[in-house]
Structures are given as structure tokens and as C-alpha cells.
């Protein structure tokens, strides 16, 4: 079907979502470097920073993989 | 527990998700104009998408919350529901049943019953499935609103209506295509939103060695304490797990529940459809690394008084609060929004799965079969869209009924085993014994459903004397425990097993005395009359059997390792 060939693969959308969330969460993590939050985990780690970075990288890979494929899902 | 307060950024993350899935629904609308596109996602989806959607349709937020809490209560026994209670059935579906489902080009499970048997079996299953789906969907909606009301203090009505409206809009727009793609998004959100709880929990308690240190064997073993029901917190025996869960309940659910199997029907070819549940089995096996690890961390922290579970109005411990308590403990703002979004996404994907299965069964197996046989493609898509909204509204009504009469939930949840357990016996005989007749299938199915229903009432209202509970659950040597009766879990497992046995035996007996269909009518529907998939040109690493063997090997390893 013609319409099938034009559909953006789902991997692109998965990647986009993770990149957007990754940017937001890393941003909050950077802010926490200068102004640490209250809370238990924050005493020994800054999970926003490293988990957000992982999301950003994985999301980027997904977007890259899904970028040019004009095939079906 | 105090309600968790969300920051501005947490709200941004949640709102973004709603915008994302509704936007995706609008985008996909133009790809879902034909009935194949709307009800079967165009039958053009890749292995990875189908596999992820297959496992995600079963991965609701309530399941995650429930089994994390279940781990606090039952320990590692919960892993049985992810391993022996799922993997063999998923592999059996891929290897042996999918060729009949996929090759017959049906749109739904009731559609197979029509081809293999007759109209009355199809209608019986379609109507019972449609009712079950709407009621279960309503229960999920109610429980979801209850969870978010309890942990976040959200308004009950707003929470329910907003999520229901979001699901209705993107499924009405994009049909199964929307459901499958959002399930793929949700899969990654669940892992990225909730796996970190287990990681931080493990870091907190000193890794796996710190986690298991000091925990009793009944909490950390799979089979070592299953010899005697009195030794394990679930109160079950090893054969109860193997037969009741590993065979009847598991096969009944994973091989015949249309909500799940529909994801494999959307695959681009038979090879992909067969591999779908087999590849999904690896994802399923990995889930205890979120659910069970988090549950054990919560158990450990509660033992030392670091966290305290909430209690309901009657003072009973609410184990479902385990995961929210860990999220509140470990997640700062930002990740908190992501964790809550993962739970919301999990709920909405479960709702979407119910809705997309319901609209297909209603449109094809009730509306087209009994109301308008000559409906055009466009008309069916329109009916599918309208019935999506109607189905969601019925779910909302069910949720309000459940809110007013909470005890009704026991009955609704029991419907699940009324329908699925006997249906597996019907399917098994229908696919692998060509002598099975339409009359045998129909009356066997009715008898199986009635058995399950009657036993449910008998167990609930204590119609039997105490000894009989132990005879019926094959634990006669434990009847000295009377007046204590077996655990609810044991009763559920054997209720399903009895329903299966009655359906299986009665179907065989009636079939022997009634006229079977001719071989010509059964081409492509029954073992022996269906050509085997041609795998000669398929490389070994792409063959379903190869991955089935790998999956079973991993399953055996996990069971031995955590014995």
C-alpha cells in the first residue's frame, strides 16, 4: 500500500520520546548539582543525571535507526 | 503513607505523554482507513513491534503494582507467574497453534471457532469475551483511579475520565495500529520509568547478596518449599503450580485470550507471527527483575522499619503500596514524573488492549455476524470507531458500579477463569483432533464454563465440608489442617483445572457420538490437514524452534538457579 511506505517507523517515535524525556531529566539533574534536592537517594547519587543521559543516548540510537526507513513497522 | 507531591516538571512529563499518544493517534488515523488497517494494524508489522506489543498488552500498571506487592506477600513464588506460568504456553502458541490461527486469515479467536466448528460456538465465545473485556476494563479503570487517588491524592473522577478519554480518542482514531504503537512506547517507558527503582533499591540494600541475606527460604526460593503447602506463603504445592498455573491457567490465557493473540495476528507473515510469542517470552522472563527485585527490597526495608505499608479502612495491610513507596523513597523530581508516567502509560496501554480487542470481536463476531452481514469495509471501520467509544463508556459505568459495590470485583475477576480455562480445552481438541465435532465443542465449552462458575460460588460460600476442599485440590493428606481451608491461590488454580478437565472430557464424549466435519471443510484448521510451514529456506537463527529451545533453556536455568 502507498500509505504504508510513508509511515514513520515506531522506533523514531520511541527515540523521540526518550530524547525529549532524557533532555528534561538531565536538565533537572544538572540543576540538582548546584541545588541538591531533599530525599533519600539524592544523598548518595544524582540519578536524574546518569539515568537521563542513558535515556538520551538510547533515544538517540532509536531515532537514528528509525530515521530513513520508509518501510512498515 | 503521605501522598506524593509532584513538582511542575513532573507534571510537564505526564502532560507530554498524553500529548504524545493522542498526537500519535491523529497521525495514525490516515493509515487506518480500511478494515485490515483498523482491526489488524494492516498485517504488516515487524517481529520486534509485534513481540513488544504482545508482552505489553499483558503488562498493565496494576499487574506491576499487584505483583510487586505480591512479592512482599509471597516472595519469589511470584516469579512462577512470569516463568512457568507463561513461557511454555507462549512457546506452544508460537510453535503449534499460530499456524492454524494465522493461516486461516481470521480476525479474531471467535472467528476461528466459526471456521472450525459453527456459529453458536463463535457467538458464545464472542459474547462472553466482549462482556469479560468490558467488565475487566472497568475494574482496571476503577483500581487505577484508586491507586492514583491514594498515592498522589488525585481527584478520582478526573483521573478516570481523562485517561478513559485519552484511550478512547487514540484507539477510535488509529484502531489496533494505535494500540500496538503506544504499547511499544509504553514498554520502553515501563523499563526506563521503573527498572531504576530496582537498581537504586539494590544499591541501597547492598546488592543481591545484601538483598538475600537474612531472608527466609520461603521468600527466596521457587520450588524448595513447594513440597508442602504449609511451608510456602502461597500455600500451594508443586503440582498445583505445574498443572493449575503452568498448564491450565497459563495456556488458557496466553494461547486463547484474543487481547494477547491479536498482536501476533498483526504480523507481516506467518514466520513473524510464529516468532512473536517466542521472542516475547524473553521480555516476559526479564520482568521479575523489576517486579520481584523491587518487591523483595520493599520486604527487606519494611522488616527493618524503614518503610511502612499503607492500610485500608479495615486495617488490612495494602501490599500494593510497595512500589509507590519505593518510588517516593528513591526518585527525586523529574524521575518521579517519569515513574508516575510509566504507571499511567501501563494502565492506558492495558485499557487500549482491552478496547482494541473488544471493538474487533464486537464488529466482526457480533455486529457483522448477527446484525448486518453485508456491511462494507467503510461501514465496519465506522462501527469499530463508534463501538470503541461505547466500550470505554461501558467501562466507566462498570468502574462506578465497582466503586459503589467493591465486593462485585471478586465476581468480575472470576469471569476470567470462567471463559479462558475451558476455551483452551476446546481449542486444543479442535486443532489437534479432527474428530472433534461442533456439538462436542459447544456443549463442552458450556459445561466447562458452568463448572468454573459453580466451583467459584461453592468455594466462596463454603458449600462443601472442609475435607472436600482438600480432595478437590488433590491434597488429601493435608485435610488434617481442617477447619483451615486451602489458600485462595490454590482454589483458583484448581477451579480452572476442573473447568478444563470437564470441558475436555465432555467434548471428547459428545464428539464420539456426533457427526464430525469432512476433511475438506477442515483444511488449514486442524493438525494433519494443514501444510507444515516451509522452513527449508529459512536460516536456523530465524526458525521458531531454534528460539523456542533457547527460551526453554533460559527458563530451566532460572528455575534451577533460584530453586
CSV table of C-alpha atoms in Angstrom, one decimal, chain A residues 1-18 20-21 24-25 28-29 32 37-42 44-52 54-56 58-59 62 72-73, chain B residues 9 12-14 16-18 20 24 27-28 30-31 34 37 44-49 52 177 181 184-186 188-189 191-193 195-196 199-200 203-204 268 329-335 338 341:
chain,number,residue,atom,x,y,z
A,1,UNK,CA,0.0,0.0,0.0
A,2,UNK,CA,1.2,3.5,-0.8
A,3,UNK,CA,0.3,4.8,2.6
A,4,UNK,CA,2.4,2.2,4.3
A,5,UNK,CA,5.6,3.4,2.7
A,6,UNK,CA,5.1,6.9,4.1
A,7,UNK,CA,4.6,5.9,7.7
A,8,UNK,CA,7.4,7.0,10.1
A,9,UNK,CA,8.6,3.9,11.9
A,10,UNK,CA,7.6,3.4,15.5
A,11,UNK,CA,11.3,3.4,16.5
A,12,UNK,CA,11.6,7.0,15.6
A,13,UNK,CA,8.7,7.9,17.9
A,14,UNK,CA,10.2,5.7,20.7
A,15,UNK,CA,13.5,7.5,20.2
A,16,UNK,CA,11.9,11.0,20.1
A,17,UNK,CA,10.0,10.3,23.3
A,18,UNK,CA,13.2,9.1,25.1
A,20,UNK,CA,12.7,14.6,25.0
A,21,UNK,CA,12.4,13.0,28.4
A,24,UNK,CA,14.3,17.2,30.6
A,25,UNK,CA,15.6,14.8,33.2
A,28,UNK,CA,16.9,18.7,36.2
A,29,UNK,CA,19.9,16.6,37.2
A,32,UNK,CA,20.5,19.4,41.2
A,37,UNK,CA,17.0,18.1,46.4
A,38,UNK,CA,15.7,16.7,49.6
A,39,UNK,CA,15.1,13.0,49.6
A,40,UNK,CA,16.9,9.8,50.5
A,41,UNK,CA,18.5,8.7,47.2
A,42,UNK,CA,19.8,12.3,46.5
A,44,UNK,CA,24.4,9.4,47.6
A,45,UNK,CA,23.6,9.8,43.9
A,46,UNK,CA,22.1,12.0,41.3
A,47,UNK,CA,20.0,9.5,39.3
A,48,UNK,CA,18.4,12.2,37.2
A,49,UNK,CA,21.8,12.9,35.7
A,50,UNK,CA,23.1,9.5,34.8
A,51,UNK,CA,19.7,7.9,34.1
A,52,UNK,CA,18.7,10.9,31.9
A,54,UNK,CA,21.3,6.8,29.4
A,55,UNK,CA,17.8,7.7,28.1
A,56,UNK,CA,19.3,10.4,25.8
A,58,UNK,CA,19.4,5.1,23.8
A,59,UNK,CA,16.7,7.5,22.4
A,62,UNK,CA,16.5,4.7,18.2
A,72,UNK,CA,6.4,-0.6,7.5
A,73,UNK,CA,6.8,-1.0,11.3
B,9,UNK,CA,8.5,19.4,35.9
B,12,UNK,CA,5.3,18.5,32.3
B,13,UNK,CA,6.5,14.9,31.8
B,14,UNK,CA,3.0,13.5,32.4
B,16,UNK,CA,3.8,15.4,27.4
B,17,UNK,CA,2.9,11.7,27.4
B,18,UNK,CA,-0.8,12.5,27.0
B,20,UNK,CA,2.4,12.3,22.6
B,24,UNK,CA,0.3,9.7,17.5
B,27,UNK,CA,-1.0,10.8,12.9
B,28,UNK,CA,-2.0,7.2,12.5
B,30,UNK,CA,-4.7,8.3,7.9
B,31,UNK,CA,-3.2,4.8,8.0
B,34,UNK,CA,-9.5,0.1,5.8
B,37,UNK,CA,-5.6,-1.5,8.9
B,44,UNK,CA,2.4,-5.6,8.1
B,45,UNK,CA,4.2,-5.3,11.4
B,46,UNK,CA,7.7,-6.5,12.2
B,47,UNK,CA,8.8,-9.1,14.7
B,48,UNK,CA,10.1,-6.6,17.3
B,49,UNK,CA,7.0,-4.5,17.2
B,52,UNK,CA,6.8,-6.0,22.3
B,177,UNK,CA,-2.3,0.3,14.9
B,181,UNK,CA,2.4,1.5,18.6
B,184,UNK,CA,5.7,-0.2,22.1
B,185,UNK,CA,6.2,3.2,23.7
B,186,UNK,CA,4.8,2.0,27.0
B,188,UNK,CA,10.2,1.4,27.0
B,189,UNK,CA,8.6,3.8,29.4
B,191,UNK,CA,11.6,-0.2,31.7
B,192,UNK,CA,13.0,3.3,31.9
B,193,UNK,CA,10.5,4.5,34.4
B,195,UNK,CA,13.7,-0.5,36.4
B,196,UNK,CA,15.6,2.2,38.1
B,199,UNK,CA,18.6,-0.7,40.7
B,200,UNK,CA,18.5,2.0,43.4
B,203,UNK,CA,22.3,-0.3,45.7
B,204,UNK,CA,20.5,0.7,48.9
B,268,UNK,CA,3.5,-9.3,8.4
B,329,UNK,CA,11.9,7.0,48.6
B,330,UNK,CA,14.3,6.8,45.6
B,331,UNK,CA,13.0,9.2,42.9
B,332,UNK,CA,13.6,12.9,43.1
B,333,UNK,CA,11.6,15.3,41.0
B,334,UNK,CA,11.9,14.6,37.3
B,335,UNK,CA,12.3,10.8,37.7
B,338,UNK,CA,8.8,9.6,34.7
B,341,UNK,CA,4.0,8.4,33.7
